[in-house]
Coordinates of C-alpha atoms in Angstrom, one line a residue:
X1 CA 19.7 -0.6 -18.1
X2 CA 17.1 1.5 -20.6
X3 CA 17.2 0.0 -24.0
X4 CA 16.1 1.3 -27.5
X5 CA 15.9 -1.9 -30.1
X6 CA 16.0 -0.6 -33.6
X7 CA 14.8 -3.4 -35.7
X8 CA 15.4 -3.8 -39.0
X9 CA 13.7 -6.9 -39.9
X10 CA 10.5 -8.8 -38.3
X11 CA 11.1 -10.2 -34.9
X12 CA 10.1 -13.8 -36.3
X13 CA 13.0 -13.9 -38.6
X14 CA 15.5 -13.3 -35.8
X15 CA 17.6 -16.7 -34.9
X16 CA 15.9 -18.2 -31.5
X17 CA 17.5 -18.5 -28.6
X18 CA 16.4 -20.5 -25.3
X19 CA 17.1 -19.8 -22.2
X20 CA 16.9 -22.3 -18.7
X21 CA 15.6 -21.1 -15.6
X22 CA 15.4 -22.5 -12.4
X23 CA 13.9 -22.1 -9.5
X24 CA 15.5 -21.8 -6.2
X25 CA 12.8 -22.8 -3.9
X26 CA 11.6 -25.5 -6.1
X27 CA 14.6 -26.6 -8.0
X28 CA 12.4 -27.0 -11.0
X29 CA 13.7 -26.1 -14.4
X30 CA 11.7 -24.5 -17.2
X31 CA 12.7 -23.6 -20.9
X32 CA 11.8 -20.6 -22.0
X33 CA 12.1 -19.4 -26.1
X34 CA 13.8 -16.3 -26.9
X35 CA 14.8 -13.9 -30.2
X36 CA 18.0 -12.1 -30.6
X37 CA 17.9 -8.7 -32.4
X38 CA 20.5 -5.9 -32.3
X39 CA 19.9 -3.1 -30.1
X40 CA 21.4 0.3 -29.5
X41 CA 21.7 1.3 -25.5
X42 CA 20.9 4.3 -24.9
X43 CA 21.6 4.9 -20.9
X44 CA 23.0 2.9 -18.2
X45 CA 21.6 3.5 -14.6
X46 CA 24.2 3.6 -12.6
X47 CA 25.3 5.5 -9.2
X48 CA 26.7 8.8 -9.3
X49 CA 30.0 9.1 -8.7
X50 CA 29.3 12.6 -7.1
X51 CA 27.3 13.2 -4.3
X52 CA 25.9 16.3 -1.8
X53 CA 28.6 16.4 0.8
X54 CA 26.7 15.6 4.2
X55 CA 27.9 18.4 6.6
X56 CA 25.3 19.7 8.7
X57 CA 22.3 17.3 7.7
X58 CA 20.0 15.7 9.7
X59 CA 18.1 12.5 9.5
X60 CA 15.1 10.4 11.6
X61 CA 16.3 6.7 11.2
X62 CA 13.4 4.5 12.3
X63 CA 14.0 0.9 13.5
X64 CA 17.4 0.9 14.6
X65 CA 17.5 -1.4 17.6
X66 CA 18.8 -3.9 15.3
X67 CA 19.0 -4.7 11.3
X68 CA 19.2 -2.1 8.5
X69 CA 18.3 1.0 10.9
X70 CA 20.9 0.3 13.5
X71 CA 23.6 -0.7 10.6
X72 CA 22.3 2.8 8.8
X73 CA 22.2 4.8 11.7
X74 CA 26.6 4.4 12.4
X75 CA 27.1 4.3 8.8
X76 CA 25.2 8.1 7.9
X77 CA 26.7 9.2 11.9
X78 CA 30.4 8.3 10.2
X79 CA 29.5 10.5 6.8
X80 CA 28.6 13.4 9.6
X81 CA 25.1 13.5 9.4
X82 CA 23.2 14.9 12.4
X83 CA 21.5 11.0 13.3
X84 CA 18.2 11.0 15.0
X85 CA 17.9 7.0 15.9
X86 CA 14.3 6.3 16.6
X87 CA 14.0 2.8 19.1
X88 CA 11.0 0.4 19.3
X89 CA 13.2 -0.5 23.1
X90 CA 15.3 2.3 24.0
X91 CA 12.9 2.5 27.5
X92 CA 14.1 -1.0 27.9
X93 CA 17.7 -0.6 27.6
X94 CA 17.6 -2.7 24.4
X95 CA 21.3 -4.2 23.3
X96 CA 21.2 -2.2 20.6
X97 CA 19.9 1.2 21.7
X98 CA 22.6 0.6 23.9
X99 CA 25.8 0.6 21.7
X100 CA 24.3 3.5 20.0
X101 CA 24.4 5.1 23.1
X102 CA 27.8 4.0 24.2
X103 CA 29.5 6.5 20.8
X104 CA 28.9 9.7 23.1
X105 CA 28.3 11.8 20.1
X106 CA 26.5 15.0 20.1
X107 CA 25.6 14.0 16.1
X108 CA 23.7 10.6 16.9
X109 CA 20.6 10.8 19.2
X110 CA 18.7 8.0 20.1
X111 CA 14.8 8.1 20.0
X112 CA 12.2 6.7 21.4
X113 CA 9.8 5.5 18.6
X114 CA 7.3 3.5 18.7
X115 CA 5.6 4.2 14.6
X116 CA 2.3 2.9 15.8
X117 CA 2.1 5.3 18.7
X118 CA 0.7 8.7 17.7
X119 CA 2.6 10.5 20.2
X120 CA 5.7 8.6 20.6
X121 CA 5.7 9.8 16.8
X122 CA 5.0 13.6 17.7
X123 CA 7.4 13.6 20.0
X124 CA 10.1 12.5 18.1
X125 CA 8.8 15.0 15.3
X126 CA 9.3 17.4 17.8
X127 CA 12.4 17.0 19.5
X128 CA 14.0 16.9 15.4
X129 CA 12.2 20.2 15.1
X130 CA 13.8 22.1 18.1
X131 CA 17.1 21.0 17.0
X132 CA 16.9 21.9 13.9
X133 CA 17.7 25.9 13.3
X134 CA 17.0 26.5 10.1
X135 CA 15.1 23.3 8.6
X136 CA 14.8 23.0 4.7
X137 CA 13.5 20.8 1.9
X138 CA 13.8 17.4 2.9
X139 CA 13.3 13.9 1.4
X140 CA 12.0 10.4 2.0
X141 CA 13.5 7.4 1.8
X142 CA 11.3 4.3 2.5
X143 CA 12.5 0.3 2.7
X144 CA 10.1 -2.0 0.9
X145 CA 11.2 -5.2 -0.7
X146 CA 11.7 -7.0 -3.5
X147 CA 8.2 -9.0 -2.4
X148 CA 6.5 -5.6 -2.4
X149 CA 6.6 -5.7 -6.3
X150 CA 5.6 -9.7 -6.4
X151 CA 4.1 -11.6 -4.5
X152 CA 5.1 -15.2 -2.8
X153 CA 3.3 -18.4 -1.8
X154 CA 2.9 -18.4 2.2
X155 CA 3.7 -14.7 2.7
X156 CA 0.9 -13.2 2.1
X157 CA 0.8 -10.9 5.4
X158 CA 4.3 -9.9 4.4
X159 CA 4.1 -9.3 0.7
X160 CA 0.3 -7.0 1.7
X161 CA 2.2 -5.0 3.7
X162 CA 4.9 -4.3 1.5
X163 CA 3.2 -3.8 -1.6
X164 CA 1.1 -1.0 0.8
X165 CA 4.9 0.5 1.4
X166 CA 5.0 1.1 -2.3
X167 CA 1.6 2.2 -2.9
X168 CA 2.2 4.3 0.0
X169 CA 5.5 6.0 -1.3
X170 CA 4.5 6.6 -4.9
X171 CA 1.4 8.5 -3.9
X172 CA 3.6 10.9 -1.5
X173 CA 5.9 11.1 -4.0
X174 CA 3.5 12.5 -6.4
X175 CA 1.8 14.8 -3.3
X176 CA 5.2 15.7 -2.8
X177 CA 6.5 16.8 -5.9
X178 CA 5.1 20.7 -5.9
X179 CA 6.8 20.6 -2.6
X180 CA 10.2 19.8 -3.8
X181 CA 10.4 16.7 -1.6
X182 CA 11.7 13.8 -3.4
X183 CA 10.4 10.1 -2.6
X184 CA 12.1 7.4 -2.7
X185 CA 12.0 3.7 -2.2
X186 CA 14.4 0.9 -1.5
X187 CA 13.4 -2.8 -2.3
X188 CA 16.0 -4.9 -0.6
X189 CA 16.3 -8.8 -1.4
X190 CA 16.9 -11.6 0.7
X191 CA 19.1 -10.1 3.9
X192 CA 17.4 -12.2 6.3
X193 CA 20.6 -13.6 7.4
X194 CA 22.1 -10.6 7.6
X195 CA 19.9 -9.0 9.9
X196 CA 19.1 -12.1 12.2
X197 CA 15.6 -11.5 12.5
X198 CA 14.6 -15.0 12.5
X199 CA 17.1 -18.2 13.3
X200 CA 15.9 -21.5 13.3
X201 CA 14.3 -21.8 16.7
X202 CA 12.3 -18.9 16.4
X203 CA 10.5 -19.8 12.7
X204 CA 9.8 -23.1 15.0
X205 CA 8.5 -21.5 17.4
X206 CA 6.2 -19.0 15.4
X207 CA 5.1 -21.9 13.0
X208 CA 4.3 -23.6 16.1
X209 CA 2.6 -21.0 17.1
X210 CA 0.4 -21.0 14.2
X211 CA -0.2 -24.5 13.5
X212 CA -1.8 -24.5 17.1
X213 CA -4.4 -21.8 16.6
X214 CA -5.4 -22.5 13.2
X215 CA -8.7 -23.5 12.9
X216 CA -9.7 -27.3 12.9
X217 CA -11.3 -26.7 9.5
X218 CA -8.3 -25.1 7.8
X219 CA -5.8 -27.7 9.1
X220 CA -7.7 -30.3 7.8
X221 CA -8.1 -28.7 4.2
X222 CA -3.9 -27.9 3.4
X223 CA -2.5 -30.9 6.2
X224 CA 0.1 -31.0 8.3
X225 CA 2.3 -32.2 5.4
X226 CA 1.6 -29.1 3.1
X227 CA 2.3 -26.9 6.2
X228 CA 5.8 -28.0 6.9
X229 CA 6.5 -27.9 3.1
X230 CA 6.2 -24.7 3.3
X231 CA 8.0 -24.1 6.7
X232 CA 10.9 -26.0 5.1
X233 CA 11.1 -23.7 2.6
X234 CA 11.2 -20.3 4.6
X235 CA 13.9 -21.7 6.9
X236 CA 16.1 -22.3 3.5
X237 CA 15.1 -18.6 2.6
X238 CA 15.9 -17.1 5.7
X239 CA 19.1 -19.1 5.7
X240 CA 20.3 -18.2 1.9
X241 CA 20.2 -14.6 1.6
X242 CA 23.4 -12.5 1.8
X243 CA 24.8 -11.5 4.9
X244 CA 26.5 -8.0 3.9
X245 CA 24.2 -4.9 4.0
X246 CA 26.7 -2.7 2.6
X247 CA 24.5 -2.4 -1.2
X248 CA 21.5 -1.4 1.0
X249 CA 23.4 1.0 3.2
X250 CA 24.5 2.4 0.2
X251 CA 21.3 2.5 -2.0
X252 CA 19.9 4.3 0.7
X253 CA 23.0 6.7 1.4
X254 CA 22.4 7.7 -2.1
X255 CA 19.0 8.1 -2.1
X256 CA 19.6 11.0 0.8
X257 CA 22.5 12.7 -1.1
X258 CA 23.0 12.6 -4.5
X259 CA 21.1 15.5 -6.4
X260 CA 18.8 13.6 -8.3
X261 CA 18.2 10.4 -6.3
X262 CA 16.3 7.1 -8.4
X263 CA 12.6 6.2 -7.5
X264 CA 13.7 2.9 -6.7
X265 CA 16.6 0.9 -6.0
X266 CA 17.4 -2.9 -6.3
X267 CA 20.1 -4.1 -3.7
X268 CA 19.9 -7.7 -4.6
X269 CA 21.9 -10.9 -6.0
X270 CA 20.9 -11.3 -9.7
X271 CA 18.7 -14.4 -9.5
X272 CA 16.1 -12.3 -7.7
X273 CA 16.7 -8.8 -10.1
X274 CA 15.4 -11.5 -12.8
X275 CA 12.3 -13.3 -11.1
X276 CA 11.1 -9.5 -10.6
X277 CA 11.9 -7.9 -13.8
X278 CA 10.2 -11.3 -15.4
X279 CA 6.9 -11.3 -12.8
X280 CA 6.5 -7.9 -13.1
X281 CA 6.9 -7.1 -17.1
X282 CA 5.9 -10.5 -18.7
X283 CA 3.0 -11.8 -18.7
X284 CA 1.7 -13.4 -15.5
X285 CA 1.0 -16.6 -17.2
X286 CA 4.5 -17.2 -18.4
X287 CA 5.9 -15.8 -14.6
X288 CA 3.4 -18.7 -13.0
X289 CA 4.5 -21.0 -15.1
X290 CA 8.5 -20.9 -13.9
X291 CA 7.6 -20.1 -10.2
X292 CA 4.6 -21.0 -9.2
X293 CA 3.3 -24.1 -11.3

């Protein structure tokens, strides 16, 4: 929600307020000080209640052999979009890939598509092309997440490559623009749980994994201890999040076909809206200070 605070007296006379937060991973509290002051809303963001009806669109849907892509691919198929399913495993007659399959619809198409491989990619590109008779304008919509706007402790790897997402989809955005291409990016919470990417015995397994070709040196400087600290912690992460997809599915239904789509969406439980609004508009000392320290 966009506010405009009209303020009619200085902020320091204004009765203080504070406010507890805690951490979830931690389970530490801090105390943080706050001023009330009247304000006057201007807008509220919310979704359109009006959208372009789908008819005869088309769509490329990476990454549905499982998780959001596979959930997204049925969802836009059943709003009568023309589905173009790309599949890391459709050559091996992956579970999902299969059940895609299985609908016998003229209007959902599965791919194969691997993103890394230059031409699996042209391919794909190509076979959307040709079926395609009169193509127009179209738009992007990229999944990021909510750790491509902050960062975590012991995701690294993850939060690089998802703050490259957003890099990434800003600048097209803005290449885009003359084009009449709209951009735009969805930044999905916790659905780990929802997309079973990782159960118990596989974070075992890949932390395993790790720990055993880590260098001597390195083991030695964090321990043994610190590592499974941390390994603790990302199996009560994976195991936490929400296990309906339905507010991504719909953020990103949105973003394809309502008029003027956002920049960005938010599908996520309020306790993570808050950690990024406060890490990414207050000051990263006072951010640190409730998360990290």
């Amino acid at each position: 929600m966009m506010l405009t605070a009209h303020l009619s007296r200085p902020l320091s006379q204004f009765p203080g307020r504070t406010l507890r937060v805690c951490d979830r991973e931690n389970g530490t509290r801090r105390t943080l000080l706050f001023f009330s002051a009247s304000c006057t809303p201007i807008s509220r963001r919310t979704y359109a209640s009006e959208v372009n009806p789908a008819g005869s669109k088309a769509v490329l849907v990476t990454g549905c052999d499982s998780g959001f892509g596979f959930s997204l691919a049925k969802h836009l198929h059943s709003k009568g979009f023309l589905v173009f399913a790309g599949c890391l495993l459709k050559d091996k007659g992956d579970a999902g890939v299969k059940e895609l399959d299985s609908l016998n619809s003229d209007r959902l198409r599965t791919v194969q598509l691997n993103v890394c491989s230059h031409e699996q990619v042209e391919k794909a590109v190509e076979t959307v092309r040709s079926s395609l008779k009169d193509p127009e304008k179209g738009r992007v919509v990229n999944i990021s997440s909510m750790l491509g706007r902050m960062a975590n402790p012991a995701r690294s790897p993850y939060c690089i490559t998802k703050f490259g997402v957003e890099a990434f989809s800003d600048c097209l955005r803005y290449e885009m623009h003359p084009l009449g291409v709209k951009v735009s990016v969805v930044e999905p919470g916790n659905y780990i749980a929802a997309t079973s990417l990782y159960s118990p015995e596989r974070i075992q397994a890949i932390a395993q994994k790790m720990w055993d070709e880590l260098p001597e040196v390195v083991r030695k400087d964090y321990g043994r201890d610190y590592f499974d600290e941390k390994i603790a912690k990302m199996e009560t992460y994976c195991n936490s999040g929400s296990t309906d997809t339905s507010p991504v599915i719909d953020a990103v239904t949105h973003a394809l076909t309502t008029t003027t789509p956002y920049t960005r969406y938010h599908p996520m439980d309020y306790y993570w809206w808050l950690r990024m609004q406060i890490m990414t508009h207050l000051p990263g000392a006072v951010s640190d200070m409730i998360y990290i320290h």
